[in-house]
Amino acid sequence: MTDRKAELAANLAQVEERIASACAAAGRKREEVTLIVVTKTYPASDVRILHQLGVRHVAENRDQDAAPKATACADLSLTWHFVGQLQTNKVRSVIGYADVVQSVDRARLVTALSAAAVRGERELGCLIQVALDAESGERGERGGVAPDGVAELAAAICAAPGLRLDGLMTVAPLAGEFAGRQRAAFDRLMEISSRLRAGHPAANMVSAGMSGDLEDAVAAGATHVRVGTAVLGVRPRLG
């Protein structure tokens, strides 16, 4: 085993233990929570090692990094998640490799994703990114739609050819009433998810929690956690 593989294996084991413990504390089954490893800034060689170690879900937030990495790993059985703020001029590229876009936050993006999915003969999973720090009708600094805009955006996704409404995503906000209150933020997301599922029962995916707060997300009921640093290490600075 190479040094890097041993390092990643040890880190994955620690994260797995954290998720399992959080599930036990919440009275949930371990299989109810899917680990997505965020591989941004790390090379395709790390993705290959992660796949060898059993990881099947990986995430990227910049198309210019993700597209060549996905191509280099096209032979692997992986589900690729796009989690960054997405500009419409990058949509056609993202459709080429992403299975799920977790950062859908505006109608114009829905239109662009739909057109690209139809052109590429793909079905793309979509999560609505909820900005819990957004005031009515506004978007938070990290992207996302305000909670009162979720229903309208969900309807747009459901009506768009080539798209599938899978659920919701959020990032714990840095400002507003939920700043520093991750558990409260994730509880709020679950309330919004409950309302969404009343009209769209299949949209039951809830992506929340990262390296520092995955336990809070699992306790609240998240179905997917997005972990980068705790698995791959402290990220190199981007040039």
mmCIF file of N, CA and C in Angstrom, residues 16-35 168 183 186-187 189-190 193 197 204-209 213-226:
data_model
loop_
_atom_site.group_PDB
_atom_site.id
_atom_site.type_symbol
_atom_site.label_atom_id
_atom_site.label_comp_id
_atom_site.label_asym_id
_atom_site.label_seq_id
_atom_site.Cartn_x
_atom_site.Cartn_y
_atom_site.Cartn_z
ATOM 1 N N GLU A 16 -15.712 7.392 8.588
ATOM 2 C CA GLU A 16 -16.722 6.336 8.685
ATOM 3 C C GLU A 16 -17.147 6.131 10.134
ATOM 4 N N GLU A 17 -16.185 6.147 11.040
ATOM 5 C CA GLU A 17 -16.502 5.974 12.461
ATOM 6 C C GLU A 17 -17.356 7.131 12.969
ATOM 7 N N ARG A 18 -17.032 8.356 12.519
ATOM 8 C CA ARG A 18 -17.831 9.523 12.914
ATOM 9 C C ARG A 18 -19.268 9.408 12.413
ATOM 10 N N ILE A 19 -19.432 8.998 11.158
ATOM 11 C CA ILE A 19 -20.780 8.873 10.601
ATOM 12 C C ILE A 19 -21.551 7.775 11.327
ATOM 13 N N ALA A 20 -20.894 6.639 11.543
ATOM 14 C CA ALA A 20 -21.555 5.526 12.226
ATOM 15 C C ALA A 20 -21.973 5.910 13.643
ATOM 16 N N SER A 21 -21.103 6.622 14.342
ATOM 17 C CA SER A 21 -21.425 7.051 15.710
ATOM 18 C C SER A 21 -22.578 8.042 15.718
ATOM 19 N N ALA A 22 -22.562 8.972 14.740
ATOM 20 C CA ALA A 22 -23.643 9.961 14.643
ATOM 21 C C ALA A 22 -24.967 9.282 14.329
ATOM 22 N N CYS A 23 -24.935 8.279 13.453
ATOM 23 C CA CYS A 23 -26.157 7.537 13.139
ATOM 24 C C CYS A 23 -26.682 6.808 14.373
ATOM 25 N N ALA A 24 -25.777 6.166 15.109
ATOM 26 C CA ALA A 24 -26.190 5.445 16.311
ATOM 27 C C ALA A 24 -26.818 6.384 17.332
ATOM 28 N N ALA A 25 -26.192 7.565 17.498
ATOM 29 C CA ALA A 25 -26.703 8.540 18.463
ATOM 30 C C ALA A 25 -28.080 9.065 18.062
ATOM 31 N N ALA A 26 -28.325 9.107 16.751
ATOM 32 C CA ALA A 26 -29.603 9.633 16.248
ATOM 33 C C ALA A 26 -30.643 8.535 16.064
ATOM 34 N N GLY A 27 -30.262 7.289 16.367
ATOM 35 C CA GLY A 27 -31.197 6.190 16.174
ATOM 36 C C GLY A 27 -31.449 5.872 14.720
ATOM 37 N N ARG A 28 -30.445 6.150 13.883
ATOM 38 C CA ARG A 28 -30.573 5.900 12.453
ATOM 39 C C ARG A 28 -29.672 4.742 12.037
ATOM 40 N N LYS A 29 -30.012 4.095 10.924
ATOM 41 C CA LYS A 29 -29.163 3.046 10.375
ATOM 42 C C LYS A 29 -28.029 3.690 9.579
ATOM 43 N N ARG A 30 -26.852 3.090 9.643
ATOM 44 C CA ARG A 30 -25.700 3.656 8.928
ATOM 45 C C ARG A 30 -25.976 3.805 7.431
ATOM 46 N N GLU A 31 -26.711 2.855 6.860
ATOM 47 C CA GLU A 31 -26.939 2.910 5.412
ATOM 48 C C GLU A 31 -27.880 4.041 4.991
ATOM 49 N N GLU A 32 -28.445 4.746 5.954
ATOM 50 C CA GLU A 32 -29.307 5.883 5.611
ATOM 51 C C GLU A 32 -28.501 7.112 5.187
ATOM 52 N N VAL A 33 -27.198 7.105 5.423
ATOM 53 C CA VAL A 33 -26.369 8.276 5.124
ATOM 54 C C VAL A 33 -25.292 7.900 4.112
ATOM 55 N N THR A 34 -25.238 8.642 3.017
ATOM 56 C CA THR A 34 -24.245 8.420 1.965
ATOM 57 C C THR A 34 -23.114 9.427 2.098
ATOM 58 N N LEU A 35 -21.894 8.939 2.061
ATOM 59 C CA LEU A 35 -20.726 9.812 2.095
ATOM 60 C C LEU A 35 -20.359 10.236 0.680
ATOM 61 N N LEU A 168 -32.886 18.589 -1.685
ATOM 62 C CA LEU A 168 -32.350 19.882 -1.266
ATOM 63 C C LEU A 168 -30.899 19.768 -0.802
ATOM 64 N N ARG A 183 -26.701 22.906 13.809
ATOM 65 C CA ARG A 183 -27.807 21.974 14.029
ATOM 66 C C ARG A 183 -29.140 22.657 13.766
ATOM 67 N N PHE A 186 -29.595 22.939 10.011
ATOM 68 C CA PHE A 186 -29.954 21.694 9.352
ATOM 69 C C PHE A 186 -31.368 21.248 9.733
ATOM 70 N N ASP A 187 -31.790 21.543 10.955
ATOM 71 C CA ASP A 187 -33.176 21.269 11.334
ATOM 72 C C ASP A 187 -34.139 22.077 10.460
ATOM 73 N N LEU A 189 -33.539 23.113 7.427
ATOM 74 C CA LEU A 189 -33.531 22.504 6.100
ATOM 75 C C LEU A 189 -34.456 21.293 6.056
ATOM 76 N N MET A 190 -34.468 20.505 7.118
ATOM 77 C CA MET A 190 -35.346 19.335 7.152
ATOM 78 C C MET A 190 -36.820 19.731 7.151
ATOM 79 N N SER A 193 -37.511 20.475 3.639
ATOM 80 C CA SER A 193 -37.565 19.212 2.905
ATOM 81 C C SER A 193 -38.895 18.508 3.119
ATOM 82 N N ARG A 197 -41.354 17.391 0.130
ATOM 83 C CA ARG A 197 -41.730 15.998 -0.106
ATOM 84 C C ARG A 197 -43.239 15.777 -0.069
ATOM 85 N N ASN A 204 -36.376 13.155 -1.936
ATOM 86 C CA ASN A 204 -36.090 12.896 -0.524
ATOM 87 C C ASN A 204 -34.617 12.984 -0.164
ATOM 88 N N MET A 205 -33.787 13.470 -1.066
ATOM 89 C CA MET A 205 -32.354 13.610 -0.777
ATOM 90 C C MET A 205 -32.116 14.930 -0.050
ATOM 91 N N VAL A 206 -31.358 14.877 1.035
ATOM 92 C CA VAL A 206 -31.012 16.079 1.798
ATOM 93 C C VAL A 206 -29.497 16.070 2.000
ATOM 94 N N SER A 207 -28.822 16.963 1.276
ATOM 95 C CA SER A 207 -27.363 17.042 1.320
ATOM 96 C C SER A 207 -26.951 18.186 2.238
ATOM 97 N N ALA A 208 -26.329 17.834 3.355
ATOM 98 C CA ALA A 208 -25.940 18.848 4.344
ATOM 99 C C ALA A 208 -24.798 18.295 5.175
ATOM 100 N N GLY A 209 -23.995 19.181 5.708
ATOM 101 C CA GLY A 209 -22.912 18.750 6.575
ATOM 102 C C GLY A 209 -21.623 18.529 5.819
ATOM 103 N N ASP A 213 -19.029 19.617 10.555
ATOM 104 C CA ASP A 213 -20.360 19.588 11.166
ATOM 105 C C ASP A 213 -21.218 18.419 10.687
ATOM 106 N N LEU A 214 -20.572 17.346 10.231
ATOM 107 C CA LEU A 214 -21.354 16.233 9.703
ATOM 108 C C LEU A 214 -22.241 15.599 10.770
ATOM 109 N N GLU A 215 -21.784 15.605 12.028
ATOM 110 C CA GLU A 215 -22.610 15.019 13.102
ATOM 111 C C GLU A 215 -23.930 15.766 13.257
ATOM 112 N N ASP A 216 -23.885 17.103 13.176
ATOM 113 C CA ASP A 216 -25.112 17.892 13.278
ATOM 114 C C ASP A 216 -26.057 17.564 12.122
ATOM 115 N N ALA A 217 -25.490 17.379 10.937
ATOM 116 C CA ALA A 217 -26.309 17.075 9.765
ATOM 117 C C ALA A 217 -26.973 15.707 9.899
ATOM 118 N N VAL A 218 -26.212 14.717 10.348
ATOM 119 C CA VAL A 218 -26.768 13.375 10.534
ATOM 120 C C VAL A 218 -27.855 13.395 11.606
ATOM 121 N N ALA A 219 -27.613 14.123 12.689
ATOM 122 C CA ALA A 219 -28.611 14.219 13.761
ATOM 123 C C ALA A 219 -29.908 14.840 13.266
ATOM 124 N N ALA A 220 -29.793 15.802 12.356
ATOM 125 C CA ALA A 220 -30.984 16.473 11.837
ATOM 126 C C ALA A 220 -31.757 15.607 10.851
ATOM 127 N N GLY A 221 -31.043 14.670 10.188
ATOM 128 C CA GLY A 221 -31.718 13.785 9.238
ATOM 129 C C GLY A 221 -31.163 13.806 7.828
ATOM 130 N N ALA A 222 -30.003 14.420 7.619
ATOM 131 C CA ALA A 222 -29.418 14.477 6.276
ATOM 132 C C ALA A 222 -29.223 13.070 5.709
ATOM 133 N N THR A 223 -29.428 12.937 4.412
ATOM 134 C CA THR A 223 -29.221 11.653 3.742
ATOM 135 C C THR A 223 -27.836 11.560 3.123
ATOM 136 N N HIS A 224 -27.203 12.711 2.865
ATOM 137 C CA HIS A 224 -25.874 12.763 2.259
ATOM 138 C C HIS A 224 -25.030 13.805 2.981
ATOM 139 N N VAL A 225 -23.765 13.481 3.237
ATOM 140 C CA VAL A 225 -22.820 14.442 3.806
ATOM 141 C C VAL A 225 -21.660 14.609 2.827
ATOM 142 N N ARG A 226 -21.157 15.832 2.732
ATOM 143 C CA ARG A 226 -20.110 16.168 1.768
ATOM 144 C C ARG A 226 -18.815 16.448 2.540
#
